[in-house]
Amino acid sequence: MSTQYDPEAIELAAQKHWDDSHCFEVGEDPDKEKFYCLTMFPYPSGKLHMGHVRVFTISDVIARYQRLQGKHVLHPMGWDAFGMPAENAAIKNQVPPAKWTYSNIEEMRGQLNRLGYGFDWRREVTTCRPEYYRWEQWLFTRMFKKGLVYRKNSVVNWDPVDQTVLANEQVIDGRGWRSDALVERREIPQWFMKITDYADELLDELDRMPGWPDSVKTMQRNWIGRSEGVELSFDVKGEDDPLTVYTTRPDTLFGVTYMAVAAEHPLATKAAAANPDIAAFIEDCQKTDAAEATLETMEKKGMPLGISAIHPLTGDEVPLWVANFVLMSYGTGAVMAVPGHDARDWEFAKKHDLPITQVIAPADGSDIDIDEAVYVDKGVTVNSGKYDGLDFESAFNAIADYFEETGRGRRTINYRLRDWGVSRQRYWGTPIPIIYCDDCDAVPVPEKDLPVVLPEDVTVTGAGSPLKDMPEFVDVACPNCGKDARRETDTFDTFVESSWYFARYACPDAADAMLDERAAYWTPVDQYTGGIEHAILHLLYSRFFQRVMRDEGLTDVSEPFTNLLTQGMVLKDGAKMSKNKGNTVDPQELIDRYGADTVRLFMMFAAPPEQALEWSDDGVQGSFRFLKRFWSAVTDHVEGGRAGDVDAAALNDAQRDLRRKTHQTIAKISDDIGRRHSFNTAVAAAMELLNAVNKLDDASEQGRAVVREALEAVVIMLSPMVPHICHELWSALGNESSLVDERWPEVDESALEMDLVELVVQVNGKLRGRVSVASDADKDTIEAAALGDDNVQRFIDGQAIRKVIVVPRRLVNVVV
RNA sequence: GCCCGGGUGGCGGAAUUGGUAGACGCAGCGGACUUAAAAUCCGCUUCGAGAAAUCGAGUACAGGUUCAAGUCCUGUUCCGGGCACCA
């Protein structure tokens, strides 16, 4: 064999071997323990970027590791193929989105193969294909029949110049990205899915998901935002209907000094009709984009409506304001303001000179000045009439009881979570399978007429969906009454496609059903890997869809992803790699120069998977250098012929030390990959072992035997990260088998035993010496040895020893 | 603004359950090999003092708990992710 490490030759040979043996194509085998390893599928944007390489390598490492553990591993790949970039490319280059997308997929599939990922390509799923999206349309019509979808008006960003709806991403500093016009909020009818019907289940189940990071579970809990509160009615002077507000702090009710409604609220609309200033203010409120971050960070503005509500307990008049920070989409679109005990209300009251009343006092009796600082903690009620002197819970219950008894309010549970708006005014997406008839209203497309196929031969101009100008698409007979009717031209949010693709991989060719019995074998996903940026939306929508599919009888599984790994971004010069910033590194160039294994190794070694990874050209060099050392360590060894087996009883000290290191390393790497997903430390441990192998200059029979044992272990254990070089070295070591069919090495506990251990000795917590003691030495022996150290005695310096703390096999701390 | 992370040598990072701060690698410095360069190999490498032994300081900042804190607690600060139409 060649002594020169030639990555391209060995990588192409290894890839050919995997292809020819079809080793990554898996069927269902009920006798084997299955492991479904999945990565978030990519949007086919053109070429692979470093973020892709990172996430797919992590996933491939886990998949290959689990296979070496003897599991039956499914590792599929597909394409999240609908989305805005295809339309943007279409406008720019005059290429139909479909054509652009399919050619990107071809390019990227080739790159994935060159990186040596062990995907089962027979299961490839492409979401823009009718065979895929027809089932999503089908499920939507089932949800329609169950009342799980509905249509209502909701807010979009409107570009008044381009006369088109903009995504939040297309709004830059409140202006349209092409027209530069000030964006307006506008309401249009859109379809919604009732994810709120599942809010409690989605929330409660988080407590039983040990395989997810706590941070993601916390984010989802906060996003769902379940709160227990009270709905209260305030009479409004001159109005028949009362104004209803929701509060989680009814204990502060006596502190209400004003109320505020959203700009879209009917009371505001009514007041605007009579007052041009208010009308102007409301119009001004519309001149902003719809993103919550914008609303929350912009200057809090408001205006009195000139009408008053009546405080339900005191009978006082409370002025009504319209304010830009009240959201029509949350709660009732109106809030009661308690400036003494709510930070935002306090600031607003200060600014507009509204009264601030203290109605809660600190429970510890300390004094506060409510004019100086807001007090938001729970405490004891004051200035609250007959409700004075109550703690939070008593006040909450007393006031809630009063409102329920008088029929003016009720205890209620509120969610921050809103129903999922799935309509998009875009072309390149799944057509929403609805037909509008003047007589029958919105009618779902019957199952026999599915899929509603998206025409692919179109010209995209950027001014609205081209579907609107295609009578052959739009004009259709009502499935109910046969009258002339119009097809919906909006398409689904692309999150709909990504909310169930993981299940479809189990049975991508199922022609008669969304899922078949193969899904029961493979789902749920055992290990899901993807970007932390998907911590809420994609992962929550998928959990919702899984339950919708369950309730449709398609599966018994409720939670789609048992274990979740969220990987960090790839940065260069401290910023995310992106075309905009011009700081991208093309993975293909590095593959051409160093080979796929070097790129994979650097990705795994440079940072733990959850953290951001700082790109380093020098670091890539280092990974390449390591692989060259690895290559020559093995090829040098096999030049001496195949070494025999280890005879543990015949080893000298140096041989025993290396063998101990080998088995310590097996234990460490197994734990690092299998449990901790700490790939960087696993690689470091393999490097250390290889350094130790290179230091042992011993051509004796047992010397070569312990080296072979170490090298074989390293070859197997590094193979998930650098599969090609390991494939080649495995056969170089004289093995007939294919490495992918091997088993992970086992720890020989007897090799780990040690006679002596080194302990650290501290005096008052500071390191002052080291002692070697027998590994089974008792506390007194250890103490005596520690006190016998010269430097330790120097620091004790005759002072009285107050305490000696002995931590077995670690340290001794002498407290004087 | 709100929610979730993170901050450790010149750099990426390690320290897994509160117990030796800096594993492993990069860069740098010194040496070997070479006519020379590249490649490779060996040694040193947190900062300060010292010939050395060793000592002092040190994990964003300010406090606290503990025999012992990078790790736990309180407050601050900076950076990143998400905020419902980017994917």
Tab-separated table of N, CA and C in Angstrom, chain A residues 30-89:
chain	number	residue	atom	x	y	z
A	30	PRO	N	-38.021	-6.000	12.273
A	30	PRO	CA	-38.573	-5.974	13.629
A	30	PRO	C	-37.683	-6.682	14.658
A	31	ASP	N	-36.731	-7.507	14.188
A	31	ASP	CA	-35.872	-8.219	15.137
A	31	ASP	C	-34.727	-7.359	15.633
A	32	LYS	N	-34.476	-6.227	14.959
A	32	LYS	CA	-33.355	-5.386	15.361
A	32	LYS	C	-33.852	-4.123	16.048
A	33	GLU	N	-33.013	-3.593	16.932
A	33	GLU	CA	-33.354	-2.339	17.584
A	33	GLU	C	-33.129	-1.210	16.590
A	34	LYS	N	-34.198	-0.450	16.299
A	34	LYS	CA	-34.073	0.611	15.286
A	34	LYS	C	-33.517	1.884	15.909
A	35	PHE	N	-32.867	2.685	15.077
A	35	PHE	CA	-32.430	4.010	15.519
A	35	PHE	C	-32.647	4.961	14.358
A	36	TYR	N	-33.544	5.926	14.568
A	36	TYR	CA	-33.878	6.879	13.515
A	36	TYR	C	-33.108	8.171	13.810
A	37	CYS	N	-32.129	8.440	12.963
A	37	CYS	CA	-31.252	9.598	13.137
A	37	CYS	C	-31.587	10.614	12.052
A	38	LEU	N	-31.933	11.817	12.453
A	38	LEU	CA	-32.426	12.782	11.470
A	38	LEU	C	-31.808	14.154	11.692
A	39	THR	N	-31.548	14.822	10.570
A	39	THR	CA	-31.099	16.202	10.626
A	39	THR	C	-32.151	17.067	9.949
A	40	MET	N	-32.275	18.299	10.385
A	40	MET	CA	-33.236	19.202	9.738
A	40	MET	C	-32.869	19.323	8.264
A	41	PHE	N	-33.829	19.035	7.384
A	41	PHE	CA	-33.491	19.016	5.963
A	41	PHE	C	-33.226	20.421	5.438
A	42	PRO	N	-32.352	20.520	4.435
A	42	PRO	CA	-31.915	21.832	3.984
A	42	PRO	C	-32.867	22.458	2.971
A	43	TYR	N	-32.855	23.769	2.924
A	43	TYR	CA	-33.463	24.483	1.825
A	43	TYR	C	-32.445	24.455	0.682
A	44	PRO	N	-32.843	24.051	-0.543
A	44	PRO	CA	-31.869	23.933	-1.640
A	44	PRO	C	-31.532	25.296	-2.230
A	45	SER	N	-30.630	25.984	-1.561
A	45	SER	CA	-30.368	27.380	-1.891
A	45	SER	C	-29.331	27.540	-3.004
A	46	GLY	N	-28.650	26.464	-3.368
A	46	GLY	CA	-27.650	26.585	-4.424
A	46	GLY	C	-26.520	25.596	-4.208
A	47	LYS	N	-25.629	25.990	-3.291
A	47	LYS	CA	-24.535	25.098	-2.937
A	47	LYS	C	-24.563	24.885	-1.430
A	48	LEU	N	-23.885	23.840	-0.978
A	48	LEU	CA	-23.775	23.625	0.455
A	48	LEU	C	-22.975	24.759	1.085
A	49	HIS	N	-23.377	25.173	2.286
A	49	HIS	CA	-22.533	26.099	3.035
A	49	HIS	C	-22.043	25.391	4.294
A	50	MET	N	-21.152	26.067	5.016
A	50	MET	CA	-20.500	25.421	6.157
A	50	MET	C	-21.494	24.989	7.230
A	51	GLY	N	-22.584	25.756	7.394
A	51	GLY	CA	-23.606	25.370	8.365
A	51	GLY	C	-24.190	24.004	8.031
A	52	HIS	N	-24.433	23.764	6.743
A	52	HIS	CA	-24.909	22.442	6.311
A	52	HIS	C	-23.897	21.365	6.666
A	53	VAL	N	-22.628	21.628	6.293
A	53	VAL	CA	-21.595	20.610	6.531
A	53	VAL	C	-21.555	20.260	8.010
A	54	ARG	N	-21.685	21.280	8.840
A	54	ARG	CA	-21.610	21.024	10.272
A	54	ARG	C	-22.758	20.137	10.746
A	55	VAL	N	-23.976	20.492	10.396
A	55	VAL	CA	-25.121	19.754	10.939
A	55	VAL	C	-25.171	18.339	10.371
A	56	PHE	N	-24.837	18.183	9.092
A	56	PHE	CA	-24.904	16.831	8.524
A	56	PHE	C	-23.780	15.951	9.067
A	57	THR	N	-22.633	16.579	9.357
A	57	THR	CA	-21.545	15.780	9.924
A	57	THR	C	-21.913	15.310	11.332
A	58	ILE	N	-22.483	16.196	12.128
A	58	ILE	CA	-22.909	15.796	13.478
A	58	ILE	C	-23.853	14.599	13.382
A	59	SER	N	-24.821	14.727	12.498
A	59	SER	CA	-25.827	13.683	12.355
A	59	SER	C	-25.205	12.383	11.836
A	60	ASP	N	-24.279	12.500	10.896
A	60	ASP	CA	-23.625	11.317	10.337
A	60	ASP	C	-22.769	10.623	11.393
A	61	VAL	N	-22.123	11.403	12.247
A	61	VAL	CA	-21.324	10.824	13.323
A	61	VAL	C	-22.222	10.009	14.249
A	62	ILE	N	-23.368	10.566	14.607
A	62	ILE	CA	-24.272	9.849	15.507
A	62	ILE	C	-24.815	8.595	14.822
A	63	ALA	N	-25.191	8.729	13.556
A	63	ALA	CA	-25.746	7.583	12.830
A	63	ALA	C	-24.717	6.450	12.732
A	64	ARG	N	-23.491	6.804	12.361
A	64	ARG	CA	-22.461	5.767	12.214
A	64	ARG	C	-22.088	5.174	13.566
A	65	TYR	N	-22.066	6.005	14.602
A	65	TYR	CA	-21.775	5.492	15.943
A	65	TYR	C	-22.844	4.477	16.361
A	66	GLN	N	-24.105	4.822	16.149
A	66	GLN	CA	-25.193	3.922	16.556
A	66	GLN	C	-25.164	2.629	15.756
A	67	ARG	N	-24.761	2.722	14.495
A	67	ARG	CA	-24.639	1.518	13.685
A	67	ARG	C	-23.556	0.602	14.254
A	68	LEU	N	-22.431	1.205	14.682
A	68	LEU	CA	-21.348	0.417	15.282
A	68	LEU	C	-21.779	-0.192	16.622
A	69	GLN	N	-22.821	0.388	17.225
A	69	GLN	CA	-23.384	-0.189	18.447
A	69	GLN	C	-24.313	-1.365	18.128
A	70	GLY	N	-24.501	-1.636	16.848
A	70	GLY	CA	-25.328	-2.772	16.464
A	70	GLY	C	-26.772	-2.417	16.162
A	71	LYS	N	-27.100	-1.113	16.139
A	71	LYS	CA	-28.495	-0.736	15.886
A	71	LYS	C	-28.792	-0.708	14.384
A	72	HIS	N	-30.081	-0.786	14.066
A	72	HIS	CA	-30.578	-0.719	12.699
A	72	HIS	C	-30.911	0.753	12.441
A	73	VAL	N	-30.027	1.427	11.689
A	73	VAL	CA	-30.063	2.897	11.653
A	73	VAL	C	-30.682	3.422	10.361
A	74	LEU	N	-31.672	4.298	10.512
A	74	LEU	CA	-32.219	5.040	9.379
A	74	LEU	C	-31.666	6.461	9.418
A	75	HIS	N	-31.033	6.862	8.307
A	75	HIS	CA	-30.485	8.216	8.229
A	75	HIS	C	-30.849	8.776	6.850
A	76	PRO	N	-31.994	9.439	6.748
A	76	PRO	CA	-32.485	9.898	5.447
A	76	PRO	C	-32.145	11.365	5.169
A	77	MET	N	-32.393	11.780	3.964
A	77	MET	CA	-32.125	13.165	3.569
A	77	MET	C	-33.169	13.605	2.537
A	78	GLY	N	-33.491	14.881	2.568
A	78	GLY	CA	-34.465	15.406	1.615
A	78	GLY	C	-34.338	16.914	1.491
A	79	TRP	N	-35.362	17.541	0.929
A	79	TRP	CA	-35.252	18.951	0.550
A	79	TRP	C	-36.492	19.729	0.934
A	80	ASP	N	-36.267	20.786	1.682
A	80	ASP	CA	-37.342	21.698	2.070
A	80	ASP	C	-37.454	22.710	0.932
A	81	ALA	N	-38.154	22.324	-0.139
A	81	ALA	CA	-37.892	22.903	-1.454
A	81	ALA	C	-38.735	24.122	-1.813
A	82	PHE	N	-39.784	24.400	-1.036
A	82	PHE	CA	-40.574	25.603	-1.303
A	82	PHE	C	-40.021	26.771	-0.493
A	83	GLY	N	-40.166	27.979	-1.021
A	83	GLY	CA	-39.742	29.132	-0.229
A	83	GLY	C	-39.424	30.348	-1.079
A	84	MET	N	-39.216	31.448	-0.392
A	84	MET	CA	-39.021	32.731	-1.072
A	84	MET	C	-37.776	32.844	-1.951
A	85	PRO	N	-36.630	32.268	-1.533
A	85	PRO	CA	-35.428	32.485	-2.362
A	85	PRO	C	-35.614	32.037	-3.807
A	86	ALA	N	-36.409	31.000	-4.032
A	86	ALA	CA	-36.632	30.541	-5.410
A	86	ALA	C	-37.366	31.616	-6.205
A	87	GLU	N	-38.301	32.319	-5.566
A	87	GLU	CA	-39.023	33.389	-6.258
A	87	GLU	C	-38.100	34.578	-6.514
A	88	ASN	N	-37.244	34.863	-5.539
A	88	ASN	CA	-36.307	35.972	-5.728
A	88	ASN	C	-35.349	35.677	-6.876
A	89	ALA	N	-34.859	34.432	-6.908
A	89	ALA	CA	-33.961	34.038	-7.996
A	89	ALA	C	-34.684	34.114	-9.331
